[in-house]
CSV table of C-alpha atoms in Angstrom, one decimal:
chain,number,residue,atom,x,y,z
A,611,UNK,CA,0.0,0.0,0.0
A,612,UNK,CA,2.7,2.5,-1.1
A,613,UNK,CA,0.4,5.6,-1.5
A,614,UNK,CA,-1.4,5.7,1.9
A,615,UNK,CA,-0.6,8.7,4.1
A,616,UNK,CA,1.0,8.4,7.6
A,617,UNK,CA,0.9,10.3,10.9
A,618,UNK,CA,4.5,11.4,11.4
A,619,UNK,CA,4.3,13.8,14.4
A,620,UNK,CA,2.0,15.1,17.2
A,621,UNK,CA,1.6,17.2,20.3
A,622,UNK,CA,-0.9,17.2,23.1
A,623,UNK,CA,-1.8,19.5,26.0
A,624,UNK,CA,-3.1,18.2,29.3
A,625,UNK,CA,-6.9,18.1,29.4
A,626,UNK,CA,-8.9,19.7,32.2
A,627,UNK,CA,-9.7,23.1,33.5
A,628,UNK,CA,-6.7,24.9,32.1
A,629,UNK,CA,-5.3,28.3,32.8
A,630,UNK,CA,-5.0,29.1,29.1
A,631,UNK,CA,-7.6,31.8,28.6
A,632,UNK,CA,-8.9,30.8,25.3
A,633,UNK,CA,-8.8,28.5,22.3
A,634,UNK,CA,-6.3,30.8,20.5
A,635,UNK,CA,-3.6,30.0,23.1
A,636,UNK,CA,-4.5,26.3,23.0
A,637,UNK,CA,-4.0,26.3,19.2
A,638,UNK,CA,-0.7,28.1,19.4
A,639,UNK,CA,0.6,25.7,22.0
A,640,UNK,CA,0.2,22.6,19.9
A,641,UNK,CA,0.6,23.8,16.3
A,642,UNK,CA,4.4,24.1,15.9
A,643,UNK,CA,5.1,21.6,18.6
A,644,UNK,CA,3.6,18.9,16.4
A,645,UNK,CA,5.7,20.1,13.4
A,646,UNK,CA,8.8,20.1,15.6
A,647,UNK,CA,8.0,16.6,16.7
A,648,UNK,CA,7.7,15.5,13.1
A,649,UNK,CA,10.9,17.3,12.1
A,650,UNK,CA,9.0,19.3,9.5
A,651,UNK,CA,9.5,23.0,9.0
A,652,UNK,CA,6.4,25.3,8.9
A,653,UNK,CA,7.3,26.3,5.3
A,654,UNK,CA,6.8,22.7,4.2
A,655,UNK,CA,3.2,22.6,5.4
A,656,UNK,CA,0.8,22.6,2.4
A,657,UNK,CA,-2.5,22.8,4.4
A,658,UNK,CA,-3.9,23.2,7.9
A,659,UNK,CA,-7.2,21.8,9.2
A,660,UNK,CA,-8.5,23.1,12.5
A,661,UNK,CA,-11.2,21.3,14.4
A,662,UNK,CA,-13.2,23.5,16.9
A,663,UNK,CA,-16.8,23.0,17.8
A,664,UNK,CA,-17.4,26.4,19.5
A,665,UNK,CA,-21.2,26.9,19.0
A,666,UNK,CA,-21.0,29.5,21.7
A,667,UNK,CA,-18.0,28.5,23.9
A,668,UNK,CA,-16.3,31.6,22.5
A,669,UNK,CA,-17.3,34.8,20.8
A,670,UNK,CA,-14.1,34.5,18.8
A,671,UNK,CA,-14.7,32.4,15.7
A,672,UNK,CA,-12.7,32.1,12.5
A,673,UNK,CA,-10.4,29.6,14.3
A,674,UNK,CA,-8.6,28.6,11.1
A,675,UNK,CA,-7.0,32.0,11.0
A,676,UNK,CA,-6.0,31.9,14.6
A,677,UNK,CA,-3.1,29.5,13.7
A,678,UNK,CA,-1.4,32.3,11.9
A,679,UNK,CA,-1.9,34.7,14.8
A,680,UNK,CA,0.1,32.5,17.2
A,681,UNK,CA,2.6,31.5,14.5
A,682,UNK,CA,3.1,34.2,11.8
A,683,UNK,CA,5.2,31.7,9.8
A,684,UNK,CA,1.9,29.8,9.2
A,685,UNK,CA,-0.3,32.8,8.5
A,686,UNK,CA,-0.2,32.4,4.7
A,687,UNK,CA,-0.7,28.6,4.7
A,688,UNK,CA,-4.1,27.6,3.5
A,689,UNK,CA,-6.1,26.9,6.6
A,690,UNK,CA,-9.7,25.6,7.0
A,691,UNK,CA,-11.9,25.2,10.1
A,692,UNK,CA,-13.9,21.9,10.3
A,693,UNK,CA,-16.9,21.2,12.5
A,694,UNK,CA,-18.9,18.0,12.9
A,695,UNK,CA,-20.2,18.0,16.5
A,696,UNK,CA,-18.3,15.7,18.9
A,697,UNK,CA,-16.5,14.2,15.9
A,698,UNK,CA,-15.0,17.5,14.9
A,699,UNK,CA,-11.5,16.4,15.5
A,700,UNK,CA,-11.8,13.3,13.3
A,701,UNK,CA,-13.5,15.4,10.6
A,702,UNK,CA,-10.3,17.6,10.6
A,703,UNK,CA,-8.1,14.5,10.4
A,704,UNK,CA,-10.1,13.0,7.5
A,705,UNK,CA,-10.0,16.3,5.7
A,706,UNK,CA,-6.2,16.4,6.0
A,707,UNK,CA,-6.0,12.8,4.8
A,708,UNK,CA,-8.2,13.6,1.8
A,709,UNK,CA,-5.9,16.5,0.9
A,710,UNK,CA,-2.8,14.3,1.0
A,711,UNK,CA,-4.4,11.3,-0.8
A,712,UNK,CA,-5.8,13.6,-3.5
A,713,UNK,CA,-2.3,14.7,-4.3
A,714,UNK,CA,-3.0,18.3,-3.4
A,715,UNK,CA,-0.1,18.4,-1.0
A,716,UNK,CA,2.5,16.4,0.8
A,717,UNK,CA,2.2,17.6,4.4
A,718,UNK,CA,-0.9,18.7,6.4
A,719,UNK,CA,-1.2,19.9,9.9
A,720,UNK,CA,-4.3,19.0,11.9
A,721,UNK,CA,-5.2,20.8,15.1
A,722,UNK,CA,-8.2,20.1,17.4
A,723,UNK,CA,-9.0,22.4,20.3
A,724,UNK,CA,-11.7,23.5,22.7
A,725,UNK,CA,-12.1,25.8,25.7
A,726,UNK,CA,-15.2,24.7,27.4
A,727,UNK,CA,-14.8,25.8,31.0
A,728,UNK,CA,-15.0,29.5,30.3
A,729,UNK,CA,-18.8,29.5,30.3
A,730,UNK,CA,-21.4,28.6,33.0
A,731,UNK,CA,-22.4,25.0,33.4
A,732,UNK,CA,-26.0,25.6,32.3
A,733,UNK,CA,-24.6,27.3,29.1
A,734,UNK,CA,-22.3,24.3,28.4
A,735,UNK,CA,-25.4,22.0,28.4
A,736,UNK,CA,-27.3,24.2,26.0
A,737,UNK,CA,-24.3,24.7,23.7
A,738,UNK,CA,-23.8,20.9,23.5
A,739,UNK,CA,-27.5,20.3,22.9
A,740,UNK,CA,-27.0,22.0,19.6
A,741,UNK,CA,-25.5,18.7,18.4
A,742,UNK,CA,-28.9,17.1,18.9
A,743,UNK,CA,-32.1,17.6,16.9
A,744,UNK,CA,-33.6,20.4,19.0
A,745,UNK,CA,-37.0,20.3,17.4
A,746,UNK,CA,-37.6,16.7,18.6
A,747,UNK,CA,-35.1,16.2,21.4
A,748,UNK,CA,-34.8,19.5,23.3
A,749,UNK,CA,-37.2,18.1,25.9
A,750,UNK,CA,-34.4,15.9,27.1
A,751,UNK,CA,-32.8,19.1,28.4
A,752,UNK,CA,-29.2,18.1,27.8
A,753,UNK,CA,-27.0,15.4,26.1
A,754,UNK,CA,-26.9,13.4,29.4
A,755,UNK,CA,-30.7,13.6,29.2
A,756,UNK,CA,-30.6,12.1,25.7
A,757,UNK,CA,-28.3,9.3,26.6
A,758,UNK,CA,-30.2,8.8,29.9
A,759,UNK,CA,-33.3,8.1,27.8
A,760,UNK,CA,-31.4,5.7,25.6
A,761,UNK,CA,-30.1,3.9,28.8
A,762,UNK,CA,-33.7,3.7,30.2
A,763,UNK,CA,-35.0,2.3,26.9
A,764,UNK,CA,-32.1,-0.2,26.6
A,765,UNK,CA,-32.8,-1.4,30.2
A,766,UNK,CA,-36.5,-1.9,29.5
A,767,UNK,CA,-35.7,-4.0,26.4
A,768,UNK,CA,-32.6,-5.9,27.6
A,769,UNK,CA,-32.6,-5.7,31.3
A,770,UNK,CA,-30.9,-3.5,33.9
A,771,UNK,CA,-27.3,-2.6,32.8
A,772,UNK,CA,-26.3,-0.8,36.0
A,773,UNK,CA,-23.5,-3.2,36.9
A,774,UNK,CA,-22.0,-3.2,33.4
A,775,UNK,CA,-22.1,0.6,33.1
A,776,UNK,CA,-20.3,0.9,36.4
A,777,UNK,CA,-17.6,-1.6,35.3
A,778,UNK,CA,-17.0,0.4,32.1
A,779,UNK,CA,-16.7,3.6,34.2
A,780,UNK,CA,-14.3,2.0,36.7
A,781,UNK,CA,-12.2,0.5,33.8
A,782,UNK,CA,-11.7,3.8,32.1
A,783,UNK,CA,-11.0,5.7,35.3
A,784,UNK,CA,-8.5,3.0,36.3
A,785,UNK,CA,-6.8,3.4,32.9
A,786,UNK,CA,-6.8,7.1,33.1
A,787,UNK,CA,-4.4,7.0,36.1
A,788,UNK,CA,-1.6,6.1,33.7
A,789,UNK,CA,-2.4,9.0,31.3
A,790,UNK,CA,-0.4,12.2,32.0
A,791,UNK,CA,-2.8,14.2,29.8
A,792,UNK,CA,-6.0,13.0,31.5
A,793,UNK,CA,-8.4,15.4,33.2
A,794,UNK,CA,-9.1,13.0,36.1
A,795,UNK,CA,-6.2,10.7,37.1
A,796,UNK,CA,-8.0,8.8,39.8
A,797,UNK,CA,-9.0,5.2,40.2
A,798,UNK,CA,-12.6,5.6,41.5
A,799,UNK,CA,-13.2,1.9,41.8
A,800,UNK,CA,-16.3,-0.1,40.9
A,801,UNK,CA,-18.2,0.5,44.2
A,802,UNK,CA,-18.0,4.3,43.9
A,803,UNK,CA,-19.0,4.1,40.2
A,804,UNK,CA,-21.9,1.8,41.0
A,805,UNK,CA,-23.3,3.7,44.0
A,806,UNK,CA,-25.4,7.0,43.8
A,807,UNK,CA,-24.0,9.4,46.4
A,808,UNK,CA,-23.5,13.1,47.0
A,809,UNK,CA,-20.2,12.9,45.1
A,810,UNK,CA,-21.7,10.7,42.4
A,811,UNK,CA,-25.3,11.8,42.0
A,812,UNK,CA,-27.8,10.6,39.4
A,813,UNK,CA,-27.6,12.8,36.3
A,814,UNK,CA,-30.3,11.5,34.1
A,815,UNK,CA,-32.2,8.2,34.1
A,816,UNK,CA,-29.9,5.4,35.2
A,817,UNK,CA,-26.8,7.5,34.5
A,818,UNK,CA,-24.6,8.7,37.4
A,819,UNK,CA,-22.0,11.4,37.2
A,820,UNK,CA,-19.4,8.7,36.7
A,821,UNK,CA,-21.2,7.6,33.6
A,822,UNK,CA,-20.7,11.0,31.9
A,823,UNK,CA,-17.6,12.4,30.2
A,824,UNK,CA,-16.0,15.5,31.6
A,825,UNK,CA,-16.3,19.1,30.5
A,826,UNK,CA,-12.7,19.9,29.6
A,827,UNK,CA,-10.3,22.3,27.9
A,828,UNK,CA,-7.5,21.0,25.8
A,829,UNK,CA,-5.8,20.7,22.4
A,830,UNK,CA,-4.0,18.1,20.3
A,831,UNK,CA,-2.3,18.3,16.9
A,832,UNK,CA,-0.8,15.8,14.4
A,833,UNK,CA,1.0,16.0,11.2
A,834,UNK,CA,-0.1,13.9,8.2
A,835,UNK,CA,2.3,13.2,5.4
A,836,UNK,CA,2.4,11.5,2.0
A,837,UNK,CA,4.2,8.1,1.7
A,838,UNK,CA,7.2,9.9,0.1
A,839,UNK,CA,7.6,12.3,3.0
A,840,UNK,CA,6.9,9.6,5.6
A,841,UNK,CA,9.9,7.6,4.4
A,842,UNK,CA,12.2,10.5,5.5
A,843,UNK,CA,10.8,11.1,9.0
A,844,UNK,CA,12.1,9.5,12.2
A,845,UNK,CA,8.9,7.5,12.7
A,846,UNK,CA,5.5,7.1,11.1
A,847,UNK,CA,2.2,5.4,11.6
A,848,UNK,CA,0.3,4.2,8.5
A,849,UNK,CA,-3.4,5.2,8.1
A,850,UNK,CA,-4.3,1.8,6.6
A,851,UNK,CA,-8.1,2.2,6.4
A,852,UNK,CA,-10.9,4.6,7.3
A,853,UNK,CA,-14.6,5.2,6.9
A,854,UNK,CA,-17.3,7.7,7.8
A,855,UNK,CA,-21.0,6.8,8.0
A,856,UNK,CA,-24.0,8.8,9.1
A,857,UNK,CA,-27.4,8.2,10.7
A,858,UNK,CA,-30.5,10.4,10.8
A,859,UNK,CA,-30.1,13.2,13.3
A,860,UNK,CA,-33.4,12.6,15.1
A,861,UNK,CA,-33.2,9.4,17.0
A,862,UNK,CA,-37.0,8.9,16.3
A,863,UNK,CA,-36.3,8.5,12.6
A,864,UNK,CA,-33.9,5.6,13.0
A,865,UNK,CA,-34.9,2.0,12.4
A,866,UNK,CA,-33.7,1.1,15.9
A,867,UNK,CA,-32.4,3.9,18.1
A,868,UNK,CA,-30.8,1.2,20.4
A,869,UNK,CA,-28.4,0.0,17.7
A,870,UNK,CA,-25.7,2.3,16.4
A,871,UNK,CA,-25.9,1.2,12.7
A,872,UNK,CA,-23.8,4.1,11.5
A,873,UNK,CA,-21.1,3.2,13.9
A,874,UNK,CA,-21.2,-0.4,12.6
A,875,UNK,CA,-20.9,0.8,9.0
A,876,UNK,CA,-18.0,3.1,9.8
A,877,UNK,CA,-16.1,0.5,11.8
A,878,UNK,CA,-16.6,-2.4,9.4
A,879,UNK,CA,-15.9,0.0,6.5
A,880,UNK,CA,-12.5,0.9,8.0
A,881,UNK,CA,-11.7,-2.7,8.6
A,882,UNK,CA,-12.7,-3.5,5.0
A,883,UNK,CA,-10.5,-0.8,3.5
A,884,UNK,CA,-7.6,-2.0,5.7
A,885,UNK,CA,-8.3,-5.6,4.6
A,886,UNK,CA,-8.1,-6.9,8.1
A,887,UNK,CA,-10.6,-8.4,10.6
A,888,UNK,CA,-11.5,-7.2,14.1
A,889,UNK,CA,-9.3,-10.0,15.5
A,890,UNK,CA,-6.3,-8.3,13.9
A,891,UNK,CA,-6.6,-5.3,16.2
A,892,UNK,CA,-4.5,-4.9,19.4
A,893,UNK,CA,-6.1,-1.7,20.7
A,894,UNK,CA,-9.3,0.3,20.4
A,895,UNK,CA,-9.8,4.0,21.3
A,896,UNK,CA,-13.5,4.6,21.3
A,897,UNK,CA,-15.9,7.4,22.0
A,898,UNK,CA,-17.2,6.9,25.5
A,899,UNK,CA,-19.0,10.2,25.9
A,900,UNK,CA,-21.3,8.1,28.2
A,901,UNK,CA,-20.8,4.6,29.5
A,902,UNK,CA,-24.0,3.7,27.7
A,903,UNK,CA,-22.3,4.7,24.4
A,904,UNK,CA,-19.3,2.4,25.0
A,905,UNK,CA,-21.7,-0.4,25.8
A,906,UNK,CA,-23.6,0.0,22.6
A,907,UNK,CA,-20.4,0.4,20.6
A,908,UNK,CA,-19.4,-3.1,21.7
A,909,UNK,CA,-22.5,-4.4,19.9
A,910,UNK,CA,-22.1,-2.2,16.9
A,911,UNK,CA,-18.5,-3.4,16.4
A,912,UNK,CA,-19.5,-7.0,16.7
A,913,UNK,CA,-18.0,-7.8,20.1
A,914,UNK,CA,-21.4,-9.0,21.3
A,915,UNK,CA,-24.9,-9.5,20.0
A,916,UNK,CA,-27.4,-6.6,20.4
A,917,UNK,CA,-28.5,-6.4,24.0
A,918,UNK,CA,-25.5,-8.4,25.3
A,919,UNK,CA,-22.8,-5.7,25.3
A,920,UNK,CA,-22.5,-6.1,29.1
A,921,UNK,CA,-21.0,-9.5,28.6
A,922,UNK,CA,-18.0,-7.9,26.9
A,923,UNK,CA,-17.0,-5.9,30.0
A,924,UNK,CA,-17.9,-8.7,32.4
A,925,UNK,CA,-15.6,-11.1,30.5
A,926,UNK,CA,-12.7,-8.6,30.6
A,927,UNK,CA,-12.4,-8.4,26.9
A,928,UNK,CA,-11.8,-4.7,26.9
A,929,UNK,CA,-9.6,-4.5,29.9
A,930,UNK,CA,-5.8,-3.7,29.5
A,931,UNK,CA,-5.2,-7.4,29.7
A,932,UNK,CA,-8.1,-8.5,27.5
A,933,UNK,CA,-8.2,-9.5,23.8
A,934,UNK,CA,-9.1,-6.0,22.7
A,935,UNK,CA,-7.9,-3.4,25.2
A,936,UNK,CA,-10.3,-0.4,24.9
A,937,UNK,CA,-9.7,3.1,26.1
A,938,UNK,CA,-6.4,2.4,27.8
A,939,UNK,CA,-6.0,6.2,27.7
A,940,UNK,CA,-8.9,6.5,30.1
A,941,UNK,CA,-11.2,7.5,27.2
A,942,UNK,CA,-13.4,10.6,27.3
A,943,UNK,CA,-14.6,9.4,30.7
A,944,UNK,CA,-11.3,10.0,32.4
A,945,UNK,CA,-9.2,11.8,29.9
A,946,UNK,CA,-11.9,14.4,29.3
A,947,UNK,CA,-13.8,15.6,26.2
A,948,UNK,CA,-12.8,19.0,24.9
A,949,UNK,CA,-15.0,18.6,21.8
A,950,UNK,CA,-12.8,19.7,19.0
A,951,UNK,CA,-9.7,18.1,20.4
A,952,UNK,CA,-11.2,14.7,21.1
A,953,UNK,CA,-10.8,13.0,17.7
A,954,UNK,CA,-7.3,14.3,17.2
A,955,UNK,CA,-6.3,13.2,20.7
A,956,UNK,CA,-7.6,9.7,20.0
A,957,UNK,CA,-5.5,9.4,16.9
A,958,UNK,CA,-2.4,10.8,18.7
A,959,UNK,CA,-2.7,8.4,21.7
A,960,UNK,CA,-3.2,5.4,19.4
A,961,UNK,CA,-0.2,6.4,17.4
A,962,UNK,CA,1.9,6.7,20.6
A,963,UNK,CA,0.9,3.1,21.4
A,964,UNK,CA,2.0,1.9,17.9
A,965,UNK,CA,5.4,3.6,18.2
A,966,UNK,CA,6.0,2.5,21.8
A,967,UNK,CA,5.9,6.1,23.1
A,968,UNK,CA,2.9,5.8,25.4
A,969,UNK,CA,4.8,5.7,28.7
A,970,UNK,CA,2.9,4.2,31.6
A,971,UNK,CA,-0.1,3.6,29.2
A,972,UNK,CA,2.0,1.4,26.9
A,973,UNK,CA,0.7,-2.0,26.0
A,974,UNK,CA,3.0,-4.8,24.8
A,975,UNK,CA,3.1,-5.8,21.1
A,976,UNK,CA,0.7,-3.2,19.6
A,977,UNK,CA,0.8,-3.4,15.8
A,978,UNK,CA,-2.7,-2.3,14.8
A,979,UNK,CA,-5.2,0.1,16.5
A,980,UNK,CA,-8.7,1.3,15.7
A,981,UNK,CA,-10.0,4.8,16.5
A,982,UNK,CA,-13.7,5.5,16.7
A,983,UNK,CA,-15.1,9.0,17.2
A,984,UNK,CA,-18.8,10.0,16.8
A,985,UNK,CA,-20.8,13.2,16.6
A,986,UNK,CA,-24.1,13.5,18.5
A,987,UNK,CA,-25.8,10.3,19.4
A,988,UNK,CA,-23.9,8.3,16.8
A,989,UNK,CA,-25.1,10.6,14.1
A,990,UNK,CA,-21.8,11.0,12.3
A,991,UNK,CA,-19.3,8.2,12.8
A,992,UNK,CA,-15.6,8.0,12.0
A,993,UNK,CA,-13.4,4.9,12.2
A,994,UNK,CA,-9.7,4.7,11.4
A,995,UNK,CA,-7.3,1.8,11.3
A,996,UNK,CA,-3.7,2.7,12.2
A,997,UNK,CA,-0.7,0.4,11.7
A,998,UNK,CA,2.8,0.3,13.1
A,999,UNK,CA,5.4,1.3,10.5
A,1000,UNK,CA,8.5,2.3,12.5
């Protein structure tokens, strides 16, 4: 596969409530750092793709042009902002990959960033609800409300999943302790994640606070290069396959809201393009905006039949020591979920595993990894297969 692009460099801020005052500073922090990591000069960048959701997090828009504000040497490089709800980061990655594979350039810089903690909590909920179909779903009040309803419906059809959701939360928080970039580096334990309390209240339906991803600030960047350029860099990770698939925005218009068919199409499509099977994967970084989402993704990806996703976590399949370690970074649950940065971060952390640079997170013998990032309630779905090169 000589013409496939590769990821050749990256950078990543910590996620959390950061002192950086705005997204402009976050973008500036990661932009040239990723180029330096790749050993590529700013003058050699052919295109820049910036993923920022915004939608009210900041009055400063036009984020594509902010790259050149922080780094004047990039001010004349073609730069485009990309937005696709919670999959904004992966949309930027795919746009850069398209640019390289179309032969329009040899090097593209991808930046994902979000400053979420600068607005009030109630405003955060309303801003994020813009990624749902307001006309039919605003009554849920928030995205936790939407996923709380899904969890209730799932429980009525397939039985109570409280134990499995708590195990997913505990797994991801346990993994997050090893991640120096994570918003919350604390092993909360199964009992805490399973028990409603003042510190872990019910948020919506059966979902507790530990079932919901964190409101975070942060940024990540990566450099995508053509095969020709990747042969000259100190290390590279091949983008072997990828796919995007969509579902109707209103959940009520889907054939079955309790099965993420778009996620299945994207995941199987990426495997098909890579010409491998699920059993060939050594790692999965997936979009656990809520523990219910990770549970349903197990089923979409074929790890379990519909309604039996809980068996996957119960059997330890997705633990660090399991056959498909999932969210060894801590996932969105522990690492945090700065919207525009999330998809880029997932690709960066998977690439670090493949090059043996993941520090305390590192798994042994990682050759192939899958990344799954979704926007809304699995409305837009992106899956990528990454492979170790050198």
